[in-house]
């Protein structure tokens, strides 16, 4: 109800409704895959496992999508202290930030609002934009909320512990994104039994991963599965545990 009331109160167009979230990923992670084979093949050792790439460095990705299928520029947060000029040559679009642990923080949260969301969405159909996100402290710091108020950005935080069923990026984008990235890592190391994904390789794989996973159909499905477009809260309510 708050979602619908906010849209009606501020006369927000569907094209001005966005969802932003973060995705943490290990650069060298390959997701486990089950393969069906005959017992004879298994006994002969015809099926061999794949060694996980060596790099376990943590990277944070910030993505933002709109109801009408728009995708904002990607933000990649690496662990480190010094930028590499080659990184953006590989990524081509978006922004690469650094932090001590590869995670976002209050400073990076406000930078994303000022340097990404505001300039890329300021040409609105109406006066206001609606930004849906979780209540992570880096998203709703005092400085971030002040900036949103002065910039006519309405922030709508999802209920705690519910984003796995209420947030579009969580329910419809991040899983295919992770699977596409895993596939890219496998293809990159096809002819090398032991290899390590470095930052340049990560960016090369990820730019292709986004195109494969963040598609118009996946975005539309994500908003629908979250019960937000078309508005249908029963989709979410049916997934809640039944009261005894």
Tab-separated table of C-alpha atoms in Angstrom:
chain	number	residue	atom	x	y	z
A	1	UNK	CA	0.000	0.000	0.000
A	2	UNK	CA	2.830	2.427	0.811
A	3	UNK	CA	4.301	1.759	-2.620
A	4	UNK	CA	1.068	2.651	-4.410
A	5	UNK	CA	0.363	5.587	-2.116
A	6	UNK	CA	3.826	7.053	-2.761
A	7	UNK	CA	3.434	6.786	-6.529
A	8	UNK	CA	0.012	8.442	-6.387
A	9	UNK	CA	0.994	11.156	-3.899
A	10	UNK	CA	4.032	12.344	-5.859
A	11	UNK	CA	2.610	11.513	-9.315
A	12	UNK	CA	5.605	9.337	-10.194
A	13	UNK	CA	5.717	7.876	-13.705
A	14	UNK	CA	6.571	4.187	-14.104
A	15	UNK	CA	9.668	5.182	-16.077
A	16	UNK	CA	10.937	7.006	-12.960
A	17	UNK	CA	10.769	3.991	-10.617
A	18	UNK	CA	14.112	2.274	-9.956
A	19	UNK	CA	15.567	-0.530	-7.868
A	20	UNK	CA	19.189	-0.401	-6.728
A	21	UNK	CA	21.095	-3.165	-4.972
A	22	UNK	CA	24.541	-4.651	-4.467
A	23	UNK	CA	25.871	-8.052	-5.390
A	24	UNK	CA	28.980	-9.486	-3.756
A	25	UNK	CA	30.984	-11.977	-5.766
A	26	UNK	CA	34.281	-13.834	-5.528
A	27	UNK	CA	36.314	-13.211	-8.675
A	28	UNK	CA	37.346	-16.837	-9.128
A	29	UNK	CA	34.152	-18.588	-8.073
A	30	UNK	CA	32.588	-21.264	-10.261
A	31	UNK	CA	29.129	-22.417	-9.200
A	32	UNK	CA	28.675	-26.136	-8.771
A	33	UNK	CA	26.789	-27.847	-11.570
A	34	UNK	CA	25.147	-31.278	-11.457
A	35	UNK	CA	25.704	-33.476	-14.511
A	36	UNK	CA	23.721	-36.657	-15.256
A	37	UNK	CA	25.897	-39.492	-16.623
A	38	UNK	CA	25.683	-43.251	-16.819
A	39	UNK	CA	27.152	-45.434	-14.063
A	40	UNK	CA	29.553	-46.914	-16.625
A	41	UNK	CA	30.927	-43.478	-17.538
A	42	UNK	CA	31.336	-42.595	-13.885
A	43	UNK	CA	33.228	-45.838	-13.155
A	44	UNK	CA	35.544	-45.274	-16.091
A	45	UNK	CA	36.316	-41.805	-14.830
A	46	UNK	CA	35.019	-40.200	-18.009
A	47	UNK	CA	33.605	-37.303	-16.010
A	48	UNK	CA	36.176	-35.050	-14.401
A	49	UNK	CA	35.688	-32.129	-12.061
A	50	UNK	CA	36.938	-28.644	-12.746
A	51	UNK	CA	39.398	-26.997	-10.397
A	52	UNK	CA	38.161	-23.718	-8.955
A	53	UNK	CA	40.227	-20.704	-10.041
A	54	UNK	CA	42.589	-19.560	-7.322
A	55	UNK	CA	41.439	-15.974	-6.741
A	56	UNK	CA	38.989	-15.571	-3.849
A	57	UNK	CA	39.117	-11.780	-3.788
A	58	UNK	CA	35.759	-10.182	-2.984
A	59	UNK	CA	34.184	-7.670	-5.392
A	60	UNK	CA	30.993	-5.652	-4.890
A	61	UNK	CA	28.780	-4.803	-7.861
A	62	UNK	CA	26.133	-2.071	-7.780
A	63	UNK	CA	23.331	-2.364	-10.324
A	64	UNK	CA	20.181	-0.324	-10.836
A	65	UNK	CA	17.196	-1.043	-13.093
A	66	UNK	CA	13.937	0.750	-13.858
A	67	UNK	CA	10.465	-0.628	-14.422
A	68	UNK	CA	10.574	0.239	-18.122
A	69	UNK	CA	13.780	-1.753	-18.655
A	70	UNK	CA	16.447	0.881	-18.279
A	71	UNK	CA	19.810	-0.221	-16.831
A	72	UNK	CA	22.092	2.350	-15.246
A	73	UNK	CA	25.864	2.215	-15.607
A	74	UNK	CA	27.549	-0.474	-13.524
A	75	UNK	CA	29.649	0.287	-10.467
A	76	UNK	CA	32.423	-2.115	-9.515
A	77	UNK	CA	34.084	-1.875	-6.097
A	78	UNK	CA	37.486	-3.531	-5.842
A	79	UNK	CA	39.624	-4.123	-2.791
A	80	UNK	CA	42.639	-1.837	-3.091
A	81	UNK	CA	44.058	1.650	-2.770
A	82	UNK	CA	45.305	2.566	-6.254
A	83	UNK	CA	43.414	2.806	-9.537
A	84	UNK	CA	44.658	1.127	-12.702
A	85	UNK	CA	44.125	3.051	-15.956
A	86	UNK	CA	43.649	-0.241	-17.829
A	87	UNK	CA	40.542	-1.159	-15.845
A	88	UNK	CA	38.212	1.320	-17.559
A	89	UNK	CA	39.709	0.469	-20.938
A	90	UNK	CA	38.334	-3.023	-20.399
A	91	UNK	CA	35.030	-2.172	-18.677
A	92	UNK	CA	34.337	0.681	-21.153
A	93	UNK	CA	31.345	2.095	-19.227
A	94	UNK	CA	30.442	2.702	-15.617
A	95	UNK	CA	32.726	3.373	-12.676
A	96	UNK	CA	35.335	1.523	-10.662
A	97	UNK	CA	35.742	2.442	-6.999
A	98	UNK	CA	38.104	1.164	-4.334
A	99	UNK	CA	37.680	0.262	-0.676
A	100	UNK	CA	39.824	-1.458	1.926
A	101	UNK	CA	37.825	-4.699	1.787
A	102	UNK	CA	35.975	-4.580	-1.540
A	103	UNK	CA	32.694	-3.689	0.189
A	104	UNK	CA	30.645	-0.543	-0.101
A	105	UNK	CA	30.474	2.038	2.690
A	106	UNK	CA	28.702	5.320	3.458
A	107	UNK	CA	31.106	7.332	1.325
A	108	UNK	CA	30.681	5.092	-1.713
A	109	UNK	CA	26.910	5.017	-1.175
A	110	UNK	CA	26.610	8.792	-1.455
A	111	UNK	CA	29.068	8.857	-4.358
A	112	UNK	CA	26.864	6.419	-6.266
A	113	UNK	CA	23.838	8.672	-5.711
A	114	UNK	CA	25.685	11.818	-6.790
A	115	UNK	CA	27.799	10.447	-9.637
A	116	UNK	CA	25.551	7.746	-11.077
A	117	UNK	CA	21.886	7.842	-10.113
A	118	UNK	CA	21.348	11.614	-10.112
A	119	UNK	CA	22.979	12.477	-13.463
A	120	UNK	CA	21.632	9.416	-15.271
A	121	UNK	CA	18.013	9.799	-14.128
A	122	UNK	CA	17.499	13.561	-13.774
A	123	UNK	CA	15.581	13.827	-17.052
A	124	UNK	CA	12.369	12.577	-15.500
A	125	UNK	CA	8.829	12.384	-16.817
A	126	UNK	CA	7.661	14.202	-13.687
A	127	UNK	CA	9.216	15.982	-10.766
A	128	UNK	CA	10.065	12.990	-8.591
A	129	UNK	CA	11.890	9.676	-8.875
A	130	UNK	CA	11.251	6.635	-6.699
A	131	UNK	CA	14.302	4.619	-5.636
A	132	UNK	CA	13.568	1.244	-4.053
A	133	UNK	CA	16.350	-0.389	-2.065
A	134	UNK	CA	17.117	-2.285	1.124
A	135	UNK	CA	17.885	-0.584	4.421
A	136	UNK	CA	21.649	-1.138	4.381
A	137	UNK	CA	23.378	1.616	6.354
A	138	UNK	CA	25.452	2.709	3.365
A	139	UNK	CA	22.258	3.347	1.396
A	140	UNK	CA	20.409	5.430	3.971
A	141	UNK	CA	23.116	7.424	5.704
A	142	UNK	CA	22.141	10.914	6.868
A	143	UNK	CA	24.094	12.528	4.030
A	144	UNK	CA	22.508	10.217	1.463
A	145	UNK	CA	18.977	10.961	2.644
A	146	UNK	CA	19.648	14.708	2.689
A	147	UNK	CA	20.882	14.521	-0.885
A	148	UNK	CA	17.801	12.557	-1.952
A	149	UNK	CA	15.461	15.109	-0.365
A	150	UNK	CA	17.115	18.059	-2.122
A	151	UNK	CA	17.190	16.128	-5.425
A	152	UNK	CA	13.497	15.054	-5.374
A	153	UNK	CA	14.421	11.396	-4.989
A	154	UNK	CA	11.889	9.451	-2.921
A	155	UNK	CA	13.583	6.555	-1.112
A	156	UNK	CA	11.468	3.509	-0.321
A	157	UNK	CA	13.210	0.925	1.877
A	158	UNK	CA	12.023	-2.662	1.708
A	159	UNK	CA	11.107	-4.500	4.936
A	160	UNK	CA	13.984	-6.168	6.741
A	161	UNK	CA	14.724	-9.800	5.810
A	162	UNK	CA	12.328	-9.639	2.846
A	163	UNK	CA	14.508	-8.629	-0.093
A	164	UNK	CA	14.834	-12.232	-1.316
A	165	UNK	CA	11.160	-12.030	-2.339
A	166	UNK	CA	10.435	-8.287	-2.600
A	167	UNK	CA	13.434	-6.801	-4.405
A	168	UNK	CA	13.416	-7.061	-8.225
A	169	UNK	CA	17.198	-7.339	-8.563
A	170	UNK	CA	17.291	-10.144	-6.007
A	171	UNK	CA	14.412	-12.179	-7.422
A	172	UNK	CA	15.062	-11.854	-11.130
A	173	UNK	CA	18.505	-10.495	-12.004
A	174	UNK	CA	21.285	-11.497	-9.639
A	175	UNK	CA	20.914	-15.261	-10.035
A	176	UNK	CA	21.178	-15.239	-13.855
A	177	UNK	CA	23.979	-12.689	-13.442
A	178	UNK	CA	25.920	-15.043	-11.158
A	179	UNK	CA	25.343	-18.015	-13.453
A	180	UNK	CA	26.414	-16.052	-16.536
A	181	UNK	CA	29.560	-14.909	-14.741
A	182	UNK	CA	30.351	-18.481	-13.695
A	183	UNK	CA	29.968	-19.592	-17.305
A	184	UNK	CA	32.300	-16.813	-18.402
A	185	UNK	CA	34.957	-17.898	-15.897
A	186	UNK	CA	34.718	-21.478	-17.142
A	187	UNK	CA	35.083	-20.402	-20.772
A	188	UNK	CA	38.029	-18.161	-19.891
A	189	UNK	CA	39.906	-21.065	-18.343
A	190	UNK	CA	38.812	-23.712	-20.838
A	191	UNK	CA	42.359	-24.616	-21.844
A	192	UNK	CA	44.036	-24.054	-18.504
A	193	UNK	CA	43.475	-26.598	-15.693
A	194	UNK	CA	44.830	-24.174	-13.080
A	195	UNK	CA	44.344	-20.437	-13.519
A	196	UNK	CA	43.531	-17.330	-11.526
A	197	UNK	CA	41.086	-14.566	-12.467
A	198	UNK	CA	42.682	-11.169	-11.946
A	199	UNK	CA	40.894	-7.791	-11.977
A	200	UNK	CA	41.344	-7.219	-15.706
A	201	UNK	CA	39.970	-10.674	-16.520
A	202	UNK	CA	37.096	-10.106	-14.103
A	203	UNK	CA	36.103	-6.872	-15.870
A	204	UNK	CA	36.368	-8.495	-19.284
A	205	UNK	CA	34.101	-11.354	-18.216
A	206	UNK	CA	31.678	-9.099	-16.351
A	207	UNK	CA	30.962	-6.729	-19.232
A	208	UNK	CA	29.762	-9.703	-21.291
A	209	UNK	CA	27.971	-11.168	-18.261
A	210	UNK	CA	25.778	-8.053	-17.864
A	211	UNK	CA	24.628	-8.192	-21.485
A	212	UNK	CA	23.692	-11.851	-21.135
A	213	UNK	CA	21.848	-11.540	-17.802
A	214	UNK	CA	20.376	-8.048	-17.489
A	215	UNK	CA	17.993	-8.306	-20.436
A	216	UNK	CA	14.619	-6.678	-21.080
A	217	UNK	CA	12.811	-9.967	-20.426
A	218	UNK	CA	14.680	-10.619	-17.167
A	219	UNK	CA	14.011	-7.077	-15.942
A	220	UNK	CA	10.284	-7.347	-16.701
A	221	UNK	CA	10.172	-10.741	-14.984
A	222	UNK	CA	12.018	-9.353	-11.950
A	223	UNK	CA	9.495	-6.554	-11.325
A	224	UNK	CA	6.636	-9.007	-11.850
A	225	UNK	CA	8.056	-11.616	-9.424
A	226	UNK	CA	8.448	-8.899	-6.791
A	227	UNK	CA	4.755	-8.069	-7.188
A	228	UNK	CA	5.487	-4.464	-8.179
A	229	UNK	CA	4.713	-4.315	-11.910
A	230	UNK	CA	1.966	-5.141	-12.428
A	231	UNK	CA	1.157	-4.463	-8.780
A	232	UNK	CA	0.191	-7.776	-7.204
A	233	UNK	CA	1.192	-8.180	-3.527
A	234	UNK	CA	-0.297	-11.691	-3.429
A	235	UNK	CA	2.773	-12.947	-5.312
A	236	UNK	CA	4.895	-12.036	-2.292
A	237	UNK	CA	2.340	-12.813	0.416
A	238	UNK	CA	1.939	-16.379	-0.845
A	239	UNK	CA	5.645	-16.987	-0.214
A	240	UNK	CA	5.487	-16.008	3.443
A	241	UNK	CA	5.471	-18.779	6.093
A	242	UNK	CA	1.980	-19.842	7.082
A	243	UNK	CA	0.902	-18.960	10.599
A	244	UNK	CA	0.192	-21.964	12.812
